Amino acid sequence: MLAREVKTIEDAIAVVEASGLSHIKVGISDIDGVMRGKYVSKEKFTSILKGGLSFCNVVLGWDSNDQLYDNVQYTGWHTAYPDAQAHIIPESCRELPLEMVDGKPMLFFLGEFSGDAEPICPRQLLSRIVKKAADMGYLAYSALEYEFFVFKETPESVRAKNYQNLIPWTPGYFGYSILRSTVNADFYHQLLKLSETMDMGIEGLHTETGPGVLEAAIGVDEASSAGDKAFLFKTFCKVLAQQNNLMATFMAKWSHELPGQSGHIHLSLNEIKSGKSVFYDPTQPHNMSKTQRHFLAGVQRLLPEFMAMFAQTVNSYTRLVPGYWAPLDATWGVENRTTALRLIPGSAKSQRIEVRIGSADANPYLALAAALGAGLYGIEHEWEPEEMVVGNAYTQTFPDRLHLPNSLGDAAKRLKTSEAARSLFGSPFVEHFTATREWEEREFRKHVTDWELKRYFEII
């Protein structure tokens, strides 16, 4: 049996036993979307497939720099950091070709938190929203695409340089470059092959505008699997780069002189009973069905409230400035890349909505849950979208209700007070996640930036 044929616990045990490996690798998402994990012995792994495993609950209680949150209830010093329960997802089994053991690829499985940690587990959150769609009679499909910069650097060199004067993988602005992709074909083909082997296949890969920047469009799949694929891609793309003495970053914006990096989400719904698209209606303008219109309205209306789930770092908001392909208001348009939501008319198979507001640094489970959940909420309440934007949205003025938060602190406050968020995601998640975003904002305010030094040191 092949790794990607695993569906049950029994299948997983059989694959592990046949692998000849002494240990298996397990990965799980923290709040920021950073993959945390460990090796587990083959004997222990067989046991935890049936009985579950434990991670110290600090995995949900520290930031991306392993600093402990001081304002959360689920975890923290007051809990003495006990173990949180988790379980293995058998069908997530993959061979990891970047890690060979005696000529055999390491086996890798995803896990997710359960028990009292389940309400705040990112993967579980997406699963609950997918189940909500199913309860409404829908099967959700999604595809995520990421922009990321690549550098001729190592983890040691970027620190030695204090993250200044970094050398991009390729020079200049050269979007969709055949020259660049041919000269550097070896890494491209390694990434394409890795993505196919690990079942996170790339539909399109090309240079974007900026030195050393690439864009990868991951193939469409059911929403839960799409979240897994995006989560895996971000981690193992960085691993592959470092194994080639390169570094990839998914920061929303690493330089004020260059465009930011997006994490766009494509979404569609099919009816479970018939298997047909509920977004496609050829009798309506732009083939947009009533259901798609309500879905679009839900995402549009809730974008300002859910922004912290699409743009979850302080850095995310430096990307949201005019003229850099990042929307500033909760707007929509047909095939319009200046709006937050892009309606893409097509066939019954391709009719969809693209959520363009998300940044590459977002946790894919949370961003996808926010987009899908908002759309379902719009369907439930039969909301209607605002007037469609025609032309350049950056030059137009919109009502205050469509303005997006311009800082992480503001975004966290909006999410914390959102009735829709608590209804969709549960108060335990909303309280925990917004507390972590408030922490992130406070940590940033403790530091003096290079911009402040250059602007104020001598003159003021």
XYZ file of C-alpha atoms in Angstrom, residues 84-359:
276
model
C -2.888 18.584 25.502
C -4.474 15.604 23.814
C -4.118 15.130 20.072
C -4.688 12.424 17.515
C -3.157 11.328 14.224
C -4.963 11.855 10.917
C -4.373 8.486 9.175
C -5.307 9.755 5.699
C -2.687 12.527 5.967
C 0.104 9.934 5.545
C 2.819 11.047 3.145
C 6.315 10.059 2.184
C 8.793 12.842 2.921
C 11.420 12.685 0.144
C 13.443 15.515 1.690
C 14.363 13.172 4.536
C 15.815 9.817 3.530
C 16.678 7.091 6.062
C 18.797 4.208 4.741
C 17.531 4.948 1.261
C 13.874 5.144 2.313
C 11.783 8.299 2.647
C 10.604 9.258 6.127
C 6.889 8.707 6.740
C 5.006 11.819 7.823
C 1.553 12.272 9.370
C -0.437 15.320 10.388
C -2.079 15.511 13.776
C -4.670 17.769 15.370
C -5.556 18.705 18.923
C -8.558 17.122 20.623
C -10.161 17.091 24.057
C -10.160 20.461 25.831
C -7.765 21.871 23.200
C -10.112 21.093 20.311
C -12.030 24.424 20.383
C -8.843 26.412 19.678
C -7.081 23.964 17.340
C -6.694 25.596 13.895
C -7.264 22.389 11.916
C -10.286 21.482 14.043
C -11.700 24.960 13.448
C -11.620 24.425 9.693
C -13.150 20.965 10.137
C -16.081 22.465 12.057
C -16.733 24.986 9.291
C -16.513 22.255 6.641
C -19.033 20.233 8.660
C -21.295 23.272 8.826
C -21.192 23.420 5.027
C -22.053 19.726 4.863
C -24.949 20.210 7.276
C -26.231 22.886 4.886
C -25.945 20.424 1.995
C -22.706 21.747 0.498
C -19.296 20.342 -0.308
C -16.718 23.120 -0.239
C -13.778 23.215 -2.629
C -10.774 25.481 -2.332
C -7.349 26.241 -3.734
C -4.729 28.500 -2.185
C -1.962 30.356 -3.957
C 1.103 31.895 -2.368
C 3.696 34.482 -3.250
C 7.075 34.042 -1.552
C 10.521 35.598 -1.887
C 13.642 33.450 -2.229
C 17.126 34.583 -1.162
C 20.704 33.428 -1.556
C 20.947 33.266 2.215
C 21.001 30.796 5.096
C 19.470 30.961 8.588
C 22.942 31.862 9.845
C 23.690 34.532 7.240
C 20.411 36.432 7.677
C 21.062 36.672 11.408
C 24.676 37.713 10.904
C 23.422 40.479 8.607
C 20.649 41.443 11.039
C 18.234 40.822 8.158
C 19.716 43.732 6.197
C 21.274 43.768 2.713
C 19.969 40.330 1.862
C 20.777 38.916 -1.579
C 17.674 37.990 -3.634
C 17.771 34.724 -5.553
C 17.373 36.630 -8.824
C 17.697 40.377 -9.551
C 15.184 42.905 -10.789
C 11.500 42.892 -11.677
C 10.698 40.099 -14.126
C 7.215 38.603 -13.729
C 6.328 35.418 -15.621
C 9.939 35.126 -16.730
C 10.863 32.147 -18.879
C 14.482 33.298 -18.712
C 14.609 33.102 -14.910
C 12.714 29.809 -14.662
C 14.934 28.171 -17.267
C 18.244 29.376 -15.845
C 17.139 28.232 -12.371
C 15.189 25.224 -13.598
C 16.746 22.797 -11.107
C 15.049 24.334 -8.076
C 11.752 24.765 -9.950
C 11.699 21.090 -10.882
C 12.656 20.028 -7.373
C 9.745 22.043 -5.992
C 7.305 20.712 -8.595
C 8.385 17.128 -7.958
C 8.230 17.548 -4.188
C 4.729 18.966 -4.444
C 3.541 16.053 -6.574
C 5.167 13.439 -4.325
C 3.602 14.927 -1.194
C 0.162 15.396 -2.782
C 0.167 19.178 -2.655
C 0.468 19.482 -6.420
C 1.140 22.866 -8.011
C -1.099 23.923 -10.903
C 1.020 26.938 -11.767
C 4.464 28.209 -10.749
C 6.043 31.395 -12.068
C 8.123 34.408 -11.163
C 6.204 37.371 -9.781
C 7.055 41.047 -9.829
C 10.073 41.617 -7.618
C 13.587 40.228 -7.136
C 13.493 36.517 -6.359
C 9.740 36.282 -5.853
C 7.684 33.276 -6.969
C 3.992 32.493 -7.027
C 2.695 28.946 -6.603
C -0.938 27.985 -7.159
C -1.789 24.769 -5.315
C -4.357 22.517 -6.996
C -8.020 22.589 -5.970
C -9.372 20.051 -3.494
C -12.044 19.665 -0.837
C -11.590 22.442 1.690
C -10.145 20.313 4.509
C -7.549 18.799 2.193
C -6.820 22.215 0.679
C -5.970 23.514 4.147
C -3.629 20.586 4.743
C -1.912 21.078 1.392
C -1.313 24.772 2.010
C 0.016 24.062 5.511
C 2.393 21.415 4.183
C 3.495 23.537 1.226
C 4.578 26.508 3.322
C 6.729 24.347 5.592
C 8.341 22.020 3.098
C 8.912 24.689 0.461
C 11.103 26.413 3.066
C 12.821 23.120 3.869
C 13.617 22.493 0.202
C 14.977 26.014 -0.204
C 17.295 25.644 2.790
C 18.522 22.282 1.536
C 19.558 24.182 -1.620
C 21.354 26.891 0.410
C 18.479 29.281 -0.239
C 15.825 30.793 2.019
C 12.143 31.293 1.273
C 10.028 33.731 3.268
C 6.251 33.988 3.445
C 6.319 37.303 5.329
C 3.547 39.598 4.162
C 6.092 42.308 3.308
C 9.825 41.997 3.882
C 10.810 45.340 2.323
C 8.988 48.649 2.132
C 10.465 49.112 -1.330
C 8.897 45.972 -2.805
C 5.386 44.538 -3.198
C 3.921 42.398 -0.451
C 3.159 38.699 -0.554
C -0.382 37.430 -0.755
C -2.136 34.206 0.148
C -5.198 34.199 -2.088
C -8.069 31.758 -1.479
C -10.320 30.384 -4.236
C -13.673 28.980 -3.097
C -16.653 27.205 -4.626
C -19.562 25.107 -3.366
C -21.194 22.003 -4.823
C -24.457 20.449 -3.741
C -23.721 17.161 -1.980
C -26.772 15.344 -3.369
C -26.305 16.218 -7.028
C -22.609 17.044 -7.131
C -23.453 20.173 -9.104
C -22.110 23.668 -8.514
C -24.428 25.907 -6.524
C -22.440 28.968 -7.606
C -23.155 28.553 -11.333
C -26.335 29.825 -12.966
C -25.984 30.598 -16.701
C -29.282 32.518 -16.667
C -27.842 35.210 -14.393
C -25.302 37.975 -15.087
C -21.740 36.673 -14.766
C -23.229 33.181 -14.215
C -23.605 34.146 -10.547
C -26.327 32.145 -8.799
C -28.380 33.446 -5.911
C -26.398 31.182 -3.569
C -23.095 32.558 -4.809
C -24.410 36.090 -4.414
C -25.344 35.445 -0.772
C -21.991 33.735 -0.173
C -20.141 36.700 -1.670
C -22.169 39.077 0.493
C -21.278 37.130 3.624
C -17.562 37.273 2.936
C -17.775 40.946 2.012
C -19.743 42.018 5.074
C -17.619 40.025 7.522
C -14.180 40.809 6.095
C -13.702 43.832 8.383
C -14.663 41.711 11.417
C -12.584 38.661 10.441
C -9.524 40.529 9.193
C -7.260 39.243 11.977
C -7.685 35.710 10.608
C -6.555 36.769 7.130
C -3.785 39.113 8.273
C -2.558 37.854 11.623
C 0.809 39.559 12.129
C 1.868 43.166 12.648
C 3.739 42.893 9.365
C 0.568 41.881 7.502
C -0.746 45.433 7.608
C 2.326 46.957 5.954
C 1.161 45.169 2.787
C -2.212 46.908 2.808
C -1.271 50.178 1.134
C -2.586 51.692 -2.118
C -1.125 50.591 -5.417
C 0.440 47.289 -4.336
C -2.264 44.839 -5.460
C -3.699 44.627 -1.955
C -7.270 45.863 -1.304
C -8.038 48.417 1.404
C -11.816 47.945 1.588
C -14.217 45.012 1.543
C -15.075 45.429 -2.126
C -15.919 43.049 -4.947
C -15.757 43.057 -8.710
C -15.892 40.771 -11.708
C -12.377 39.748 -12.749
C -11.132 42.769 -10.827
C -7.775 42.425 -9.099
C -8.065 45.754 -7.285
C -10.966 44.525 -5.124
C -10.881 42.340 -2.008
C -13.156 39.779 -3.606
C -12.871 38.762 -7.246
C -15.815 37.032 -8.849
C -14.474 34.655 -11.501
C -17.204 33.709 -13.979
C -16.766 30.428 -15.797
C -18.276 27.038 -16.355
C -20.088 24.957 -13.757
C -16.662 23.586 -12.846
C -14.750 26.858 -12.640
C -17.279 29.415 -11.309
C -15.774 30.651 -8.058
C -14.806 33.504 -5.744
C -11.243 34.576 -5.007
C -10.575 36.133 -1.601
C -7.625 38.402 -2.339
C -7.215 40.073 1.013
C -5.197 37.371 2.760
C -1.436 37.636 3.180
